[in-house]
Coordinates of C-alpha atoms and ligand atoms in Angstrom, one line a residue:
X1 CA 96.9 0.8 37.3
X2 CA 95.8 -0.3 40.7
X3 CA 94.2 -3.7 41.3
X4 CA 91.0 -1.9 42.4
X5 CA 90.7 0.1 39.2
X6 CA 91.4 -3.0 37.0
X7 CA 88.2 -4.5 38.5
X8 CA 86.1 -1.8 37.0
X9 CA 85.3 -2.4 33.4
X10 CA 85.8 0.9 31.5
X11 CA 82.6 2.5 30.3
X12 CA 82.1 5.1 27.5
X13 CA 78.7 6.6 27.0
X14 CA 77.8 9.0 24.1
X15 CA 75.4 11.7 25.1
X16 CA 74.0 13.0 21.8
X17 CA 71.9 15.7 23.5
X18 CA 69.2 17.3 21.3
X19 CA 71.1 16.6 18.0
X20 CA 70.6 14.8 14.8
X21 CA 67.6 13.4 12.9
X22 CA 66.6 9.9 11.8
X23 CA 69.3 9.8 9.1
X24 CA 72.0 11.0 11.4
X25 CA 71.0 8.4 14.0
X26 CA 70.9 5.6 11.5
X27 CA 74.3 6.5 10.1
X28 CA 76.0 7.0 13.5
X29 CA 74.7 3.7 14.8
X30 CA 75.7 1.9 11.6
X31 CA 79.2 3.4 11.8
X32 CA 79.6 2.4 15.4
X33 CA 78.4 -1.1 14.7
X34 CA 81.0 -1.4 11.9
X35 CA 83.9 0.1 13.8
X36 CA 83.5 -1.3 17.3
X37 CA 84.7 -4.9 17.1
X38 CA 83.6 -7.6 19.6
X39 CA 87.1 -7.7 21.1
X40 CA 86.9 -4.1 22.1
X41 CA 83.3 -4.4 23.3
X42 CA 84.3 -7.3 25.4
X43 CA 86.7 -5.2 27.4
X44 CA 85.1 -1.7 27.3
X45 CA 81.4 -1.2 27.9
X46 CA 80.0 1.3 25.3
X47 CA 76.6 2.9 25.1
X48 CA 74.8 5.7 23.3
X49 CA 72.1 8.0 24.6
X50 CA 70.1 9.3 21.6
X51 CA 67.2 11.7 22.0
X52 CA 64.0 9.9 23.1
X53 CA 62.4 9.7 19.6
X54 CA 65.3 7.6 18.3
X55 CA 65.5 5.2 21.2
X56 CA 63.3 2.7 19.4
X57 CA 65.6 2.9 16.4
X58 CA 68.6 2.4 18.6
X59 CA 66.9 -0.6 20.2
X60 CA 66.2 -2.1 16.8
X61 CA 69.6 -1.5 15.2
X62 CA 71.7 -2.3 18.2
X63 CA 69.9 -5.5 19.3
X64 CA 72.3 -8.4 19.1
X65 CA 75.3 -6.1 19.3
X66 CA 77.3 -5.5 22.5
X67 CA 76.7 -1.7 22.2
X68 CA 74.1 -0.6 24.8
X69 CA 71.7 2.4 24.6
X70 CA 70.1 4.6 27.1
X71 CA 68.1 7.8 27.7
X72 CA 69.3 11.3 28.6
X73 CA 66.6 11.9 31.2
X74 CA 63.8 10.1 32.9
X75 CA 60.6 11.1 34.8
X76 CA 60.7 11.4 38.6
X77 CA 57.3 9.7 38.7
X78 CA 56.1 6.2 37.7
X79 CA 53.2 7.2 35.4
X80 CA 50.2 9.4 35.1
X81 CA 49.3 13.0 34.3
X82 CA 52.9 14.2 33.6
X83 CA 52.5 15.7 30.1
X84 CA 55.7 15.5 28.1
X85 CA 57.6 13.2 30.5
X86 CA 58.9 9.7 29.8
X87 CA 58.8 7.1 32.5
X88 CA 61.5 4.6 33.5
X89 CA 59.2 1.7 32.6
X90 CA 58.9 3.1 29.1
X91 CA 62.7 3.2 28.9
X92 CA 62.8 -0.4 30.1
X93 CA 60.3 -1.3 27.4
X94 CA 62.8 0.0 24.9
X95 CA 65.4 -2.1 26.6
X96 CA 67.5 0.9 27.7
X97 CA 70.3 -0.3 29.9
X98 CA 71.0 3.3 31.1
X99 CA 69.6 6.7 31.7
X100 CA 71.4 9.9 32.5
X101 CA 70.1 11.6 35.7
X102 CA 70.9 15.1 36.8
X103 CA 72.9 16.2 33.8
X104 CA 74.0 19.8 34.4
X105 CA 71.9 21.0 31.5
X106 CA 68.9 19.4 33.2
X107 CA 69.9 21.0 36.5
X108 CA 70.6 24.5 35.1
X109 CA 68.2 24.8 32.2
X110 CA 65.2 22.8 33.4
X111 CA 65.6 23.2 37.2
X112 CA 66.2 19.6 38.1
X113 CA 66.9 19.7 41.9
X114 CA 68.9 17.3 44.0
X115 CA 65.5 15.9 45.3
X116 CA 64.3 15.2 41.7
X117 CA 67.6 13.6 40.8
X118 CA 67.0 11.2 43.7
X119 CA 63.5 10.4 42.6
X120 CA 64.7 9.9 39.0
X121 CA 67.4 7.6 40.1
X122 CA 64.9 5.6 42.2
X123 CA 62.5 5.3 39.3
X124 CA 65.2 4.1 37.0
X125 CA 66.5 1.5 39.5
X126 CA 63.0 0.3 40.2
X127 CA 62.5 -0.3 36.4
X128 CA 65.8 -2.1 36.0
X129 CA 67.4 0.9 34.2
X130 CA 70.9 1.9 35.6
X131 CA 71.1 5.6 36.4
X132 CA 74.2 7.5 35.5
X133 CA 74.1 10.2 38.1
X134 CA 75.8 13.4 36.9
X135 CA 77.5 15.8 39.3
X136 CA 79.7 18.8 38.8
X137 CA 80.5 22.3 39.8
X138 CA 80.2 25.6 37.9
X139 CA 83.2 27.8 37.1
X140 CA 82.2 30.3 39.8
X141 CA 81.9 27.4 42.3
X142 CA 85.3 26.1 41.4
X143 CA 86.9 29.5 41.6
X144 CA 85.4 30.3 45.0
X145 CA 86.8 27.0 46.3
X146 CA 83.3 25.4 46.6
X147 CA 83.9 22.4 44.3
X148 CA 84.0 19.8 47.1
X149 CA 81.0 21.2 49.0
X150 CA 78.9 21.3 45.7
X151 CA 79.9 17.7 44.8
X152 CA 79.4 16.6 48.4
X153 CA 75.9 18.1 48.4
X154 CA 74.9 16.5 45.1
X155 CA 76.3 13.1 46.1
X156 CA 75.0 13.0 49.7
X157 CA 71.5 13.6 48.3
X158 CA 71.6 10.5 46.2
X159 CA 74.0 8.4 48.4
X160 CA 71.4 6.3 50.2
X161 CA 69.7 5.3 46.9
X162 CA 73.0 4.4 45.3
X163 CA 74.1 2.4 48.4
X164 CA 70.9 0.4 48.2
X165 CA 71.4 -0.2 44.5
X166 CA 74.6 -2.2 44.9
X167 CA 77.4 -2.6 42.5
X168 CA 76.1 -1.5 39.1
X169 CA 76.2 2.2 40.0
X170 CA 77.7 4.8 37.8
X171 CA 78.5 8.4 38.6
X172 CA 79.6 11.0 36.0
X173 CA 81.8 13.9 37.1
X174 CA 81.1 16.7 34.7
X175 CA 82.5 20.1 35.6
X176 CA 80.0 22.5 34.2
X177 CA 82.8 24.8 32.9
X178 CA 84.2 22.0 30.8
X179 CA 81.0 20.9 29.1
X180 CA 80.8 22.0 25.4
X181 CA 83.4 24.7 26.0
X182 CA 86.5 23.0 24.7
X183 CA 88.0 23.5 28.1
X184 CA 88.8 20.1 29.7
X185 CA 89.7 19.5 33.3
X186 CA 93.4 18.6 33.6
X187 CA 94.0 14.9 34.4
X188 CA 95.0 16.0 37.9
X189 CA 91.8 18.1 38.4
X190 CA 89.8 15.1 37.2
X191 CA 91.6 12.6 39.3
X192 CA 91.3 14.8 42.4
X193 CA 87.5 15.2 41.9
X194 CA 87.1 11.5 41.1
X195 CA 89.0 10.5 44.2
X196 CA 86.9 12.9 46.3
X197 CA 83.7 11.4 44.7
X198 CA 84.7 7.9 45.5
X199 CA 85.5 8.7 49.1
X200 CA 82.3 10.6 49.5
X201 CA 80.2 7.8 48.1
X202 CA 81.8 5.4 50.6
X203 CA 80.6 7.7 53.4
X204 CA 77.0 7.0 52.3
X205 CA 77.6 3.3 52.3
X206 CA 78.1 2.9 48.6
X207 CA 80.5 0.1 47.5
X208 CA 82.6 2.8 46.0
X209 CA 85.5 0.7 44.8
X210 CA 83.1 -1.0 42.5
X211 CA 81.4 2.2 41.3
X212 CA 82.5 3.5 37.8
X213 CA 83.1 7.2 37.8
X214 CA 83.1 8.7 34.3
X215 CA 84.6 12.0 33.4
X216 CA 82.6 14.3 31.1
X217 CA 83.4 17.7 29.6
X218 CA 85.1 18.3 26.2
X219 CA 86.6 14.8 26.0
X220 CA 88.1 14.3 22.6
X221 CA 90.4 11.7 21.0
X222 CA 93.4 13.9 21.8
X223 CA 92.8 14.1 25.6
X224 CA 90.9 10.9 26.3
X225 CA 94.1 8.8 26.8
X226 CA 95.5 11.0 29.5
X227 CA 92.2 11.3 31.3
X228 CA 91.5 7.6 31.2
X229 CA 95.0 7.0 32.6
X230 CA 93.9 8.5 35.9
X231 CA 93.4 5.7 38.5
X232 CA 89.9 6.9 39.4
X233 CA 88.6 7.8 35.9
X234 CA 86.8 4.7 34.7
X235 CA 85.7 6.1 31.4
X236 CA 83.8 9.0 29.8
X237 CA 80.5 10.6 29.2
X238 CA 81.0 12.1 25.8
X239 CA 78.9 14.9 24.3
X240 CA 80.1 16.7 21.1
X241 CA 82.6 14.1 20.1
X242 CA 80.0 11.3 20.3
X243 CA 78.3 12.8 17.2
X244 CA 81.4 12.0 15.1
X245 CA 81.7 8.2 14.8
X246 CA 85.4 8.3 14.2
X247 CA 86.0 10.5 17.3
X248 CA 83.8 8.4 19.5
X249 CA 85.5 5.2 18.3
X250 CA 88.9 6.7 19.0
X251 CA 87.7 7.6 22.5
X252 CA 86.5 4.0 23.1
X253 CA 89.9 2.7 21.9
X254 CA 91.6 5.1 24.4
X255 CA 89.5 3.4 27.2
X256 CA 90.6 0.0 25.9
X257 CA 94.1 0.8 27.1
X258 CA 92.7 1.0 30.6
X259 CA 90.9 -2.4 30.4
X260 CA 92.4 -5.4 32.1
Ligands
PGA1 P1 80.8 17.6 25.8 O1 79.5 17.2 26.7 O2 81.6 16.4 25.6 O3 80.3 18.2 24.6 O4 81.6 18.7 26.6 C1 79.6 16.3 27.7 C2 78.3 16.1 28.4 O5 77.6 17.1 28.6 O6 77.8 15.0 28.7

């Protein structure tokens, strides 16, 4: 492990997506509180991103623990006539530490553009909520050799905002072809993409050695260790496996091995 990567505290975030109900949320949170001990949480930052309606519950149940919580999306506007949207200041009210921005499901299913991702990241930062900016290429883009141009475009759009934000910035590399498919990037593919992302962020003036770059896409207990062993993989954004407490805890423990 290089001295640079040791400086970056590993981070594991659970993205519950549109899953669960109140009982599921209660149980998952209780199980995580019971299983993630303070020693681990001291060395690995852990957070969950439930659906919006359960953020208040997460805030109540996780208050006083070292487990953080965040949202899966945020409005690109501060407040006003935006029916159905949730503002960054509302997330701050619920003491969200994080919000995902530009998840590929938002980009592909709901048309989030690079420009909106920038506005969402700006809104989050202005409210004191740290954006986790998600980037990634589709299978067709990878197979046509366009991975770096796609990542470059997504990163350059948001580069100035992240550069101004300073050191707390988090980027998630989520190859679209690996999300929910059971098909994971190999450690080498992940490392190559993460190294590219770090270098590209530096070009925008981001303090990229301090930026945590998470890998997301079919991370499971069985593959987390080898992914987190890559020098530029600073943790994970976990979808399906974050809904099973034992699996999510095992993934957090895999990140522990990376911690200084
Ligand atoms: P997955 O999802 O772990 O289910 O592949 C990851 C994500 O979309 O954040």
